[in-house]
Amino acid sequence: MAALLRSARALKFSPSSLLQVAVVTKNGTPLNRLYSGTTGARGIGFCTRQGISSSVIVNRLAWPSAAVPGVRQYGVAAEQKGSSGGEEGSVALRSKQTQQFDWALAKLDNSVRRTGRITKTLLLRIFHDICRSGYPSGNQALLLLRSCGSLLPEMPLVERTELAHRVWDKLQEQGASYDASHYNALLKVYLQNEHKFSPTEFLAKMEAANVQPNRVTYQRLIAAYCQEGDIEGASTILGYMKTKDLPITEAVFNSLVTGHAKAGDMESAESILNVMKGAGIEPGPDTYVALMSAYAEKGDIDKIKQTLETVESTDSSLMDRDLMQVVSSLARSGHGQHVQAIVERMRHERGFVPEAMNLCLSLITQGQEDSAYVVLRTFPMLQVEGQNGDSPDLGNFFLRHCVNMNKPVDKLVHYCKDMKDSGLHTTALQFTLYCALEARKTGLAVELMKAMKEEGMPIRPHYCWPLLTHYNKEKNTAGILEVLKGLQELGVHADADTYSRFVLPSFSSNENARDTLKEAGCDVETEGFIAAELRGEAFKGNLAGLLTLISNPSFPALDLSVFRGSLINGFKKSDDVESMAKITELLYQDKRFCAPPADPKEYVAYFLYNLIDGMTSNELRAKEDKLRQYFAQLKTMNINIPVGVYRGIRNQLDSSHVPELIKDVIVLTDAKESLSPGAGTPIPKGVEGRIGILEKRLADLKAEGKPFNNIFKQLIQALCNEEKLDRALELKVQHEEHMTPGCYAVLITLCCRHDNLEEALSLKRELARKDSSVSLDSTRYMTLVRCLAKHGRLEEAVEVLKEMKERDAVLKDTCVTIFFHTLSAAAQKGDVNTIRTLQETAFALGLIRPNNNICSPLISAYLETGDLSGALDASIECHRQYNQLPRIHDIITGLVEKGETEILQKAMDFISQERGEMTMLYDLFFAFLQTARYKEARKIIETPGLRARPGRLQWYAEKCIALNQMEVLENLVDLTGKLFECDRDEMYHYALRLCSDMSDWRKAESLWTKMQEENVIPRERTLRLLASILKSNGQEVPFEVPETWYDGSAPSGGPKVTERQVPVSSSPPPAAPPSPPSPAAVAGDVQMRIATLCKKGKTAEALEVLKAAEEVPLRPAPYDVLIRSLLAKGNLEDAMAVRDIATSRIPEFVLSDMANSLLIVTHVKRDQVQDAQSVFKAMLQSDQMPTALAVTRLVQGLASHGEVAAIQEVEQQAKTLGSTQTLSTMLFLNNTALAHIKNDDLESAIEMLEGVYTGEPDTVRSISYVFRKVLEDKNFKAVDKLAAMAERLANHFASYRAASDLFLQYVDAGHNEEAKFLLQRCAAVSQQKDFLVSYVVKASQQPGQVNKIKAVVEMVPDCMGKTQLYSSLMKCHGVDKDLASAKALYEQVQKEGLVMDELFMKRLALLYTQSGETVPFQEPPESFKFYANKLREQTKTESTEE
Amino acid sequence: MAAAGKKLYEVFVSKVPWTLATKEVKEYFGQFGQVKRCLMPFDKETGFHRGFCWVGYASEEGLQNALQKEPHVIEGSKLLVQRNRKPVVGRKFAKEEEES
């Protein structure tokens, strides 16, 4: 029924989407947190509004209290604009950068696993990503909804519910369809968020949406009533459940405990426990938690303690997590004074810290920070010692959240002091301040600094930078003044850096700043401010103005070091030689600019050195004349520099290739010092009737006296094949002399098979007599061993084994199997001795490697005779000898069954000691399960600290599946419910597999309900399995199956639609009347078909379907899907036609981000650059996010048209998107250059490109793309110019990247002569080894690149090591499938005596196998991946050893 | 030789608490020898420094003194001091930082 409504989306079935969900559901335990008794607000009445207004649109809900402004009907375009405020906006930006949805999901999973919580930012980001990716799957929706509850402890409860509603509405708009699991998840969120809603309305909405409530739904509705103390309401639902014959589970009773308590009837609450027992349900931990929470709300600590004692006397045990709920209830109902008493009882189990952190966070959020602090104080002290033995810093999370929640300063200060005094945190106040600054809370920050000052801690100017940097960006002068005044009150003077970086730039001018600050009462006559002013002038290059300032006698003393950098900058900018010299002179003479111990003369000398040092070589050359004049003036001013400093300057000039200036500097040297000639500057790396015929031929040949050896052999073989032993032996006797070793071998095996041991042995002896050097095939030897063992002739068997060893028989897998069967046969007879002897011999000889399987018959022998103790001893012995513990599960199970506690203890001790306690516990757990001792099993699995071992759980589950043990398996699933890190989906999947095998759809259905109860988000494969069980048993599938697109292929047209309208439900829901297909259902179907067809690439058919569906109210989604598919095929015309149809049917229709991006790409491909650009602009206007690929193609398209300005425009626009991070920084640069080249403006291009390398030395900047393009275009004029530029960069600027890029591009394009020529002129290219090596390695990954590699190596012979080169070459030959070259290479390697790695050998071996030749050496046995990893490990260790 | 070219004896200091700025770090490392420069990159977006800096000594001796003293603790925070292997990338910071 409801399934009709759920097809409206494009389903993506890909391994990666499976993976996404896979990771997310892995964390059973953290997500499990969602399932737990909820504590609720008390005494809030709500009106039960019966019925539902008819205005509710089918399949669309309007939530009574949902604060979602402006319901958006068609979301694709409208949502992009974002109705909510700035926060989402910035999230939008950030998520644009994250782009990859998988990444976000993995991140979410990681967050939950690590911390048990999710941050709001992260969740919003993922929400946004899911919306953006288009068509959210049911699982994604489930995941998001589930996350809106207690996984967000840092968010107030109301906001969480609002978020849940936003998610619900938005995803529905986007085509997500909801089933019972979604409604149940929403209910859970309501419960966790204590959201008040009307359960009856909720049910009505589910009915309106044709979704059948199930047991979990009812349970949660009962919980909702109970949370409000409405026992009557709860009873109504309970009534429903009874009429539907649904089981009343423990959860229901637990709710009732809460319900009665909330209604103020503790007596009834307490009595529920007896009612439960009466109904045959034992109260579980959750029951007791509900009860204790009820006491907590009354502040009745005595009763809580009493209850705790009661629990201790029962089978159930409470976890820390359970106690935390009690703490929460106490704190929130104003009984914080009792928190300590409960906290003390916690055991600090594994996972305590994250759980407790979440408790603290949610308490802080809910205004209970004092109680949170009490909890924090009990954190295990192990945590105190920070990582790497640093000083303790416990409680950062606490302080940060308090700051974020705007807790009062005095409270914060109090916590900090207490944390410091108790040694929890050495720098609590500093950290709190850090958080305040980070959150940009100026007022709080100033208050905190005051507190720090009182504590005698230093306050430094840079503390205010995080605030100022923010205000400066906004040019918020009021904010700046507030900060400065705050600092002043604290007696801290802002320093020069503070003023010059953050303050002055916010004002129109220095004067304006000075005046405004003064007016506001800030002291401006400080060293910091004045220095900042100086820096400002210098930065502007206003040296005259600067000179005026500093030459003023009233100018205060200010050390040069404060403004030296700016001054150098100013010198570089200015041509005012006069002022330069005068400033230098002033500095030289005036002691004000030089702190006492230093000498101004020397200071100036270093300044000159710094000046030269601070200029790049082209800056130096550009200013050569100015500098010459400057030095000359300095000379006239009698300014001298020490020889040492001169030498420094000389070296600078030399290495900057401006030696011409040296003579101008030398004149400044102190004549008294002698100049010694300086050393040269150093210059910079894998028949019927046959026997009859043969007999006749043999007879014929014999009669003719011709040789018949061949026929004889064939005949023996044929006789053996047909098991004719007697005739074969007869023949053998007749033609003794014609018997070959092969004939003997087959005969021996046949004798063994016929249990004719004596004959076999005599044949063997005969063979040995004839030719002692002949050895049998190992399988034949082993068959003989088996026969001997069977006849109890152990000694001879051992002899045969020894002979095998002597003859170096190679043991195949079949031999091992035969050996195992030999042992197993002995085991069935309980013949321990035979097993031991054979086993030990085979192991000792090294014929067979001991493994669990081969060791197990020995244990089986004991178990066969019921000797459990002997079995255990034998297993232990195996462990000692071979490190195998065979059949230990069967032994323990046997011991448990027979109640052999003593031996069991021995077994446990042993396992514990040898394999660890965890292994022991699992062994015991499985044994209890196997013997149906579920109570005991539960105790074991709930051992604190035990965590999930997926391998072991799988082993046992598979065993259950193989043996059809449904009950045991169900219990396994059930008992592991709270196991730490247990993959719940995986566990349910095992159970479902068995359901599938046993065709038990009822069981499957109940498992699905249980999954909802547990809040497990199923992986797609689980849903598919469940659906297939239901379908194959003729049941309706009550949810959307992820693979519908694949098998739901409507052959053509409409009949399928009508077919689908008939529900195949076996039990039609009683309440809902059989409804005709709603328009929404038909729309959903059409939508699905379009998606399906698109997915299969049948766009033309999809287009027909769409055109035909004129009367159907489709959502924008199918149009968009079709447009994208059409564009992906390059069919622009049809895509535009679909857009027009969409617009005519849905006026608000706008293409999605992805569709628009594809449109850009398509336009560019068709060389319609203008159109592409206008799409791009339109996207930006509607706040859409073009993909990086679209932007790249656009820019490249523009470049090919020489559109320089347009590229710059795009660059600017892309920056506003904040998406630049995903775009290569060089994209714009390279393409602008190409555009210049296209316009024949080579100079501008060169100037730009040169700037890349002569400007800031930055990491990797490649202009390879430019070189490649011009080479491709055969624009040799440009090539020449660019080559000249590259040479210049290399030879004058020591910047080799461009030359190296060019060199490799030459090689890549096959211009080897040019490459050589370039190399001659820029020898340094050959030094760029990393670069060359990376080219070779990359080239080796593609076919047909051998010559390029060879060219590189020929030109730069020493660019890489031989082994590395040969490895790359072998890889090349591998991709080229060139065996001949590979052989030649291998010969060369051998000739040179090199030892190559396994990967090399493996590749060579593969080539041999591919060409059907035999590999002439031993092929490395492991996989490629194995060796690749091995190599990687090696390199890793090598590099760490360095 | 005082101004022997670009040769600087540098240590790379990490885990610098946010409360310290260039001045404090220079003062601290000054006890081991003359500090020629101290580069501490600040994050323009956040206004906090990045938690590491380079301290350049005028002589090998200063560098060795600094490396031998262990642990380096300023205001209760332990700094991680290592010999700087790669020279500071160009003069990029020089412009931003007023240093000596």
PDB file of N, CA, C and O in Angstrom, chain A residues 388 390-391 430 434 437 460 462-463 465-466 469 473 501 535 562-566 606 609 613 648 652 1256, chain B residues 2-3 5-6 15 18-21 24 42 44-48 75-76 91-92 95-100:
ATOM      1  N   ASN A 388      51.655  12.834  25.589  1.00  0.00           N
ATOM      2  CA  ASN A 388      53.101  13.004  25.627  1.00  0.00           C
ATOM      3  C   ASN A 388      53.600  13.606  26.936  1.00  0.00           C
ATOM      4  O   ASN A 388      54.561  14.343  26.961  1.00  0.00           O
ATOM      5  N   ASP A 390      52.481  15.936  28.707  1.00  0.00           N
ATOM      6  CA  ASP A 390      52.369  17.366  28.880  1.00  0.00           C
ATOM      7  C   ASP A 390      51.580  17.680  30.134  1.00  0.00           C
ATOM      8  O   ASP A 390      51.058  16.800  30.803  1.00  0.00           O
ATOM      9  N   SER A 391      51.511  18.974  30.391  1.00  0.00           N
ATOM     10  CA  SER A 391      50.801  19.362  31.598  1.00  0.00           C
ATOM     11  C   SER A 391      49.309  19.042  31.465  1.00  0.00           C
ATOM     12  O   SER A 391      48.765  19.015  30.371  1.00  0.00           O
ATOM     13  N   GLN A 430      43.560  30.524  30.817  1.00  0.00           N
ATOM     14  CA  GLN A 430      44.070  30.824  29.484  1.00  0.00           C
ATOM     15  C   GLN A 430      43.228  30.125  28.429  1.00  0.00           C
ATOM     16  O   GLN A 430      42.918  30.700  27.393  1.00  0.00           O
ATOM     17  N   TYR A 434      40.965  31.655  25.510  1.00  0.00           N
ATOM     18  CA  TYR A 434      41.148  31.210  24.130  1.00  0.00           C
ATOM     19  C   TYR A 434      39.785  30.933  23.479  1.00  0.00           C
ATOM     20  O   TYR A 434      39.516  31.365  22.366  1.00  0.00           O
ATOM     21  N   LEU A 437      37.901  34.113  22.852  1.00  0.00           N
ATOM     22  CA  LEU A 437      38.460  34.824  21.706  1.00  0.00           C
ATOM     23  C   LEU A 437      38.030  34.144  20.412  1.00  0.00           C
ATOM     24  O   LEU A 437      37.652  34.799  19.442  1.00  0.00           O
ATOM     25  N   ARG A 460      48.904  39.951  27.292  1.00  0.00           N
ATOM     26  CA  ARG A 460      49.739  40.404  26.182  1.00  0.00           C
ATOM     27  C   ARG A 460      48.890  40.968  25.058  1.00  0.00           C
ATOM     28  O   ARG A 460      47.764  40.539  24.845  1.00  0.00           O
ATOM     29  N   HIS A 462      48.869  40.593  21.953  1.00  0.00           N
ATOM     30  CA  HIS A 462      48.351  39.724  20.879  1.00  0.00           C
ATOM     31  C   HIS A 462      47.127  38.912  21.306  1.00  0.00           C
ATOM     32  O   HIS A 462      46.490  38.282  20.472  1.00  0.00           O
ATOM     33  N   TYR A 463      46.783  38.971  22.582  1.00  0.00           N
ATOM     34  CA  TYR A 463      45.577  38.255  23.022  1.00  0.00           C
ATOM     35  C   TYR A 463      44.334  38.794  22.303  1.00  0.00           C
ATOM     36  O   TYR A 463      43.376  38.076  22.067  1.00  0.00           O
ATOM     37  N   TRP A 465      44.181  39.929  19.295  1.00  0.00           N
ATOM     38  CA  TRP A 465      44.216  39.806  17.837  1.00  0.00           C
ATOM     39  C   TRP A 465      43.050  39.033  17.235  1.00  0.00           C
ATOM     40  O   TRP A 465      42.499  39.441  16.210  1.00  0.00           O
ATOM     41  N   PRO A 466      42.657  37.926  17.830  1.00  0.00           N
ATOM     42  CA  PRO A 466      41.521  37.208  17.233  1.00  0.00           C
ATOM     43  C   PRO A 466      40.267  38.074  17.166  1.00  0.00           C
ATOM     44  O   PRO A 466      39.480  37.963  16.229  1.00  0.00           O
ATOM     45  N   THR A 469      41.164  40.986  14.422  1.00  0.00           N
ATOM     46  CA  THR A 469      41.227  40.531  13.037  1.00  0.00           C
ATOM     47  C   THR A 469      39.819  40.469  12.451  1.00  0.00           C
ATOM     48  O   THR A 469      39.573  40.815  11.302  1.00  0.00           O
ATOM     49  N   LYS A 473      38.313  43.094   9.581  1.00  0.00           N
ATOM     50  CA  LYS A 473      37.712  42.629   8.335  1.00  0.00           C
ATOM     51  C   LYS A 473      36.400  43.364   8.068  1.00  0.00           C
ATOM     52  O   LYS A 473      36.071  43.666   6.930  1.00  0.00           O
ATOM     53  N   ARG A 501      48.731  46.107  12.117  1.00  0.00           N
ATOM     54  CA  ARG A 501      48.030  45.035  11.425  1.00  0.00           C
ATOM     55  C   ARG A 501      46.518  45.166  11.478  1.00  0.00           C
ATOM     56  O   ARG A 501      45.830  44.867  10.519  1.00  0.00           O
ATOM     57  N   ARG A 535      55.400  52.715  10.387  1.00  0.00           N
ATOM     58  CA  ARG A 535      55.264  51.585   9.472  1.00  0.00           C
ATOM     59  C   ARG A 535      54.290  51.926   8.358  1.00  0.00           C
ATOM     60  O   ARG A 535      54.507  51.584   7.199  1.00  0.00           O
ATOM     61  N   VAL A 562      61.721  47.811  15.567  1.00  0.00           N
ATOM     62  CA  VAL A 562      60.266  47.848  15.554  1.00  0.00           C
ATOM     63  C   VAL A 562      59.712  48.184  14.173  1.00  0.00           C
ATOM     64  O   VAL A 562      58.620  47.788  13.811  1.00  0.00           O
ATOM     65  N   PHE A 563      60.486  48.939  13.404  1.00  0.00           N
ATOM     66  CA  PHE A 563      59.955  49.319  12.091  1.00  0.00           C
ATOM     67  C   PHE A 563      60.903  49.015  10.936  1.00  0.00           C
ATOM     68  O   PHE A 563      60.734  49.470   9.826  1.00  0.00           O
ATOM     69  N   ARG A 564      61.903  48.210  11.211  1.00  0.00           N
ATOM     70  CA  ARG A 564      62.894  47.925  10.187  1.00  0.00           C
ATOM     71  C   ARG A 564      62.281  47.285   8.936  1.00  0.00           C
ATOM     72  O   ARG A 564      62.533  47.707   7.813  1.00  0.00           O
ATOM     73  N   GLY A 565      61.463  46.282   9.145  1.00  0.00           N
ATOM     74  CA  GLY A 565      60.855  45.566   8.019  1.00  0.00           C
ATOM     75  C   GLY A 565      60.092  46.514   7.114  1.00  0.00           C
ATOM     76  O   GLY A 565      60.245  46.502   5.895  1.00  0.00           O
ATOM     77  N   SER A 566      59.295  47.361   7.721  1.00  0.00           N
ATOM     78  CA  SER A 566      58.508  48.312   6.945  1.00  0.00           C
ATOM     79  C   SER A 566      59.396  49.296   6.230  1.00  0.00           C
ATOM     80  O   SER A 566      59.120  49.685   5.095  1.00  0.00           O
ATOM     81  N   TYR A 606      73.897  46.678   9.608  1.00  0.00           N
ATOM     82  CA  TYR A 606      73.024  45.500   9.476  1.00  0.00           C
ATOM     83  C   TYR A 606      71.764  45.843   8.708  1.00  0.00           C
ATOM     84  O   TYR A 606      71.224  45.040   7.967  1.00  0.00           O
ATOM     85  N   TYR A 609      72.589  45.564   5.206  1.00  0.00           N
ATOM     86  CA  TYR A 609      72.640  44.139   4.860  1.00  0.00           C
ATOM     87  C   TYR A 609      71.214  43.587   4.696  1.00  0.00           C
ATOM     88  O   TYR A 609      70.882  42.930   3.715  1.00  0.00           O
ATOM     89  N   ASP A 613      69.472  41.967   1.478  1.00  0.00           N
ATOM     90  CA  ASP A 613      68.977  40.603   1.699  1.00  0.00           C
ATOM     91  C   ASP A 613      67.478  40.521   1.415  1.00  0.00           C
ATOM     92  O   ASP A 613      66.970  39.509   0.943  1.00  0.00           O
ATOM     93  N   GLY A 648      79.084  40.218   3.956  1.00  0.00           N
ATOM     94  CA  GLY A 648      77.732  39.675   3.873  1.00  0.00           C
ATOM     95  C   GLY A 648      76.984  40.272   2.693  1.00  0.00           C
ATOM     96  O   GLY A 648      76.365  39.568   1.893  1.00  0.00           O
ATOM     97  N   GLN A 652      75.638  38.569  -0.836  1.00  0.00           N
ATOM     98  CA  GLN A 652      74.250  38.727  -1.276  1.00  0.00           C
ATOM     99  C   GLN A 652      74.182  39.179  -2.720  1.00  0.00           C
ATOM    100  O   GLN A 652      73.459  38.630  -3.548  1.00  0.00           O
ATOM    101  N   GLU A1256      56.723  35.454  -4.861  1.00  0.00           N
ATOM    102  CA  GLU A1256      56.875  34.698  -3.630  1.00  0.00           C
ATOM    103  C   GLU A1256      57.291  33.277  -3.949  1.00  0.00           C
ATOM    104  O   GLU A1256      56.690  32.617  -4.780  1.00  0.00           O
TER     105      GLU A1256
ATOM    106  N   ALA B   2      80.357  37.853  11.769  1.00  0.00           N
ATOM    107  CA  ALA B   2      79.038  38.260  12.234  1.00  0.00           C
ATOM    108  C   ALA B   2      77.946  38.078  11.192  1.00  0.00           C
ATOM    109  O   ALA B   2      76.938  37.431  11.447  1.00  0.00           O
ATOM    110  N   ALA B   3      78.158  38.650  10.040  1.00  0.00           N
ATOM    111  CA  ALA B   3      77.088  38.616   9.056  1.00  0.00           C
ATOM    112  C   ALA B   3      77.385  37.609   7.965  1.00  0.00           C
ATOM    113  O   ALA B   3      77.279  37.893   6.797  1.00  0.00           O
ATOM    114  N   GLY B   5      76.712  35.800   5.677  1.00  0.00           N
ATOM    115  CA  GLY B   5      75.680  35.427   4.707  1.00  0.00           C
ATOM    116  C   GLY B   5      74.390  35.030   5.359  1.00  0.00           C
ATOM    117  O   GLY B   5      74.010  35.553   6.403  1.00  0.00           O
ATOM    118  N   LYS B   6      73.741  34.079   4.744  1.00  0.00           N
ATOM    119  CA  LYS B   6      72.413  33.695   5.208  1.00  0.00           C
ATOM    120  C   LYS B   6      72.485  32.629   6.280  1.00  0.00           C
ATOM    121  O   LYS B   6      71.481  32.146   6.748  1.00  0.00           O
ATOM    122  N   LYS B  15      54.504  23.290  19.375  1.00  0.00           N
ATOM    123  CA  LYS B  15      53.686  23.251  20.585  1.00  0.00           C
ATOM    124  C   LYS B  15      53.835  24.526  21.397  1.00  0.00           C
ATOM    125  O   LYS B  15      53.875  24.504  22.623  1.00  0.00           O
ATOM    126  N   TRP B  18      49.313  29.387  22.819  1.00  0.00           N
ATOM    127  CA  TRP B  18      48.813  30.574  22.136  1.00  0.00           C
ATOM    128  C   TRP B  18      49.099  31.858  22.896  1.00  0.00           C
ATOM    129  O   TRP B  18      49.106  32.945  22.328  1.00  0.00           O
ATOM    130  N   THR B  19      49.359  31.724  24.171  1.00  0.00           N
ATOM    131  CA  THR B  19      49.581  32.909  24.998  1.00  0.00           C
ATOM    132  C   THR B  19      50.926  33.574  24.746  1.00  0.00           C
ATOM    133  O   THR B  19      51.135  34.707  25.160  1.00  0.00           O
ATOM    134  N   LEU B  20      51.824  32.887  24.099  1.00  0.00           N
ATOM    135  CA  LEU B  20      53.129  33.470  23.845  1.00  0.00           C
ATOM    136  C   LEU B  20      53.175  34.066  22.457  1.00  0.00           C
ATOM    137  O   LEU B  20      52.604  33.533  21.514  1.00  0.00           O
ATOM    138  N   ALA B  21      53.874  35.172  22.345  1.00  0.00           N
ATOM    139  CA  ALA B  21      54.097  35.761  21.030  1.00  0.00           C
ATOM    140  C   ALA B  21      55.594  35.793  20.775  1.00  0.00           C
ATOM    141  O   ALA B  21      56.394  35.351  21.611  1.00  0.00           O
ATOM    142  N   GLU B  24      57.997  36.952  23.672  1.00  0.00           N
ATOM    143  CA  GLU B  24      58.241  36.036  24.782  1.00  0.00           C
ATOM    144  C   GLU B  24      59.158  34.886  24.369  1.00  0.00           C
ATOM    145  O   GLU B  24      60.044  34.468  25.115  1.00  0.00           O
ATOM    146  N   PHE B  42      51.446  33.977  12.072  1.00  0.00           N
ATOM    147  CA  PHE B  42      50.099  34.137  12.637  1.00  0.00           C
ATOM    148  C   PHE B  42      49.068  33.845  11.561  1.00  0.00           C
ATOM    149  O   PHE B  42      49.287  34.132  10.387  1.00  0.00           O
ATOM    150  N   LYS B  44      46.013  34.744   9.650  1.00  0.00           N
ATOM    151  CA  LYS B  44      45.280  35.986   9.436  1.00  0.00           C
ATOM    152  C   LYS B  44      43.777  35.816   9.633  1.00  0.00           C
ATOM    153  O   LYS B  44      43.068  36.769   9.925  1.00  0.00           O
ATOM    154  N   GLU B  45      43.287  34.633   9.436  1.00  0.00           N
ATOM    155  CA  GLU B  45      41.855  34.399   9.586  1.00  0.00           C
ATOM    156  C   GLU B  45      41.432  34.398  11.046  1.00  0.00           C
ATOM    157  O   GLU B  45      40.443  34.999  11.422  1.00  0.00           O
ATOM    158  N   THR B  46      42.191  33.688  11.867  1.00  0.00           N
ATOM    159  CA  THR B  46      41.768  33.508  13.250  1.00  0.00           C
ATOM    160  C   THR B  46      42.392  34.504  14.204  1.00  0.00           C
ATOM    161  O   THR B  46      41.843  34.779  15.265  1.00  0.00           O
ATOM    162  N   GLY B  47      43.532  35.037  13.831  1.00  0.00           N
ATOM    163  CA  GLY B  47      44.232  35.940  14.740  1.00  0.00           C
ATOM    164  C   GLY B  47      45.093  35.217  15.759  1.00  0.00           C
ATOM    165  O   GLY B  47      45.730  35.841  16.584  1.00  0.00           O
ATOM    166  N   PHE B  48      45.098  33.883  15.701  1.00  0.00           N
ATOM    167  CA  PHE B  48      45.976  33.112  16.580  1.00  0.00           C
ATOM    168  C   PHE B  48      47.199  32.687  15.788  1.00  0.00           C
ATOM    169  O   PHE B  48      47.127  32.514  14.567  1.00  0.00           O
ATOM    170  N   GLU B  75      55.952  29.057  31.063  1.00  0.00           N
ATOM    171  CA  GLU B  75      54.641  29.228  31.691  1.00  0.00           C
ATOM    172  C   GLU B  75      53.874  27.915  31.744  1.00  0.00           C
ATOM    173  O   GLU B  75      52.689  27.835  31.403  1.00  0.00           O
ATOM    174  N   GLY B  76      54.580  26.902  32.133  1.00  0.00           N
ATOM    175  CA  GLY B  76      53.935  25.603  32.355  1.00  0.00           C
ATOM    176  C   GLY B  76      53.685  24.800  31.096  1.00  0.00           C
ATOM    177  O   GLY B  76      53.148  23.702  31.141  1.00  0.00           O
ATOM    178  N   ARG B  91      61.875  34.402   2.045  1.00  0.00           N
ATOM    179  CA  ARG B  91      61.775  35.546   2.957  1.00  0.00           C
ATOM    180  C   ARG B  91      60.328  35.894   3.153  1.00  0.00           C
ATOM    181  O   ARG B  91      59.981  37.034   3.402  1.00  0.00           O
ATOM    182  N   LYS B  92      59.494  34.948   2.947  1.00  0.00           N
ATOM    183  CA  LYS B  92      58.081  35.208   2.945  1.00  0.00           C
ATOM    184  C   LYS B  92      57.602  35.873   4.232  1.00  0.00           C
ATOM    185  O   LYS B  92      56.824  36.803   4.213  1.00  0.00           O
ATOM    186  N   LYS B  95      58.549  39.908   5.541  1.00  0.00           N
ATOM    187  CA  LYS B  95      57.771  41.100   5.287  1.00  0.00           C
ATOM    188  C   LYS B  95      56.665  41.266   6.313  1.00  0.00           C
ATOM    189  O   LYS B  95      56.338  42.369   6.701  1.00  0.00           O
ATOM    190  N   GLU B  96      56.097  40.155   6.677  1.00  0.00           N
ATOM    191  CA  GLU B  96      54.975  40.224   7.604  1.00  0.00           C
ATOM    192  C   GLU B  96      55.437  40.515   9.018  1.00  0.00           C
ATOM    193  O   GLU B  96      54.750  41.153   9.788  1.00  0.00           O
ATOM    194  N   GLU B  97      56.578  40.008   9.324  1.00  0.00           N
ATOM    195  CA  GLU B  97      57.020  40.105  10.694  1.00  0.00           C
ATOM    196  C   GLU B  97      58.012  41.235  10.872  1.00  0.00           C
ATOM    197  O   GLU B  97      58.956  41.371  10.107  1.00  0.00           O
ATOM    198  N   GLU B  98      57.788  41.963  11.885  1.00  0.00           N
ATOM    199  CA  GLU B  98      58.814  42.894  12.262  1.00  0.00           C
ATOM    200  C   GLU B  98      59.709  42.137  13.211  1.00  0.00           C
ATOM    201  O   GLU B  98      59.315  41.798  14.321  1.00  0.00           O
ATOM    202  N   GLU B  99      60.846  41.817  12.753  1.00  0.00           N
ATOM    203  CA  GLU B  99      61.713  41.065  13.631  1.00  0.00           C
ATOM    204  C   GLU B  99      63.131  41.554  13.464  1.00  0.00           C
ATOM    205  O   GLU B  99      63.409  42.394  12.639  1.00  0.00           O
ATOM    206  N   SER B 100      63.946  40.994  14.259  1.00  0.00           N
ATOM    207  CA  SER B 100      65.328  41.425  14.127  1.00  0.00           C
ATOM    208  C   SER B 100      66.243  40.246  14.114  1.00  0.00           C
ATOM    209  O   SER B 100      65.912  39.216  14.647  1.00  0.00           O
TER     210      SER B 100
END
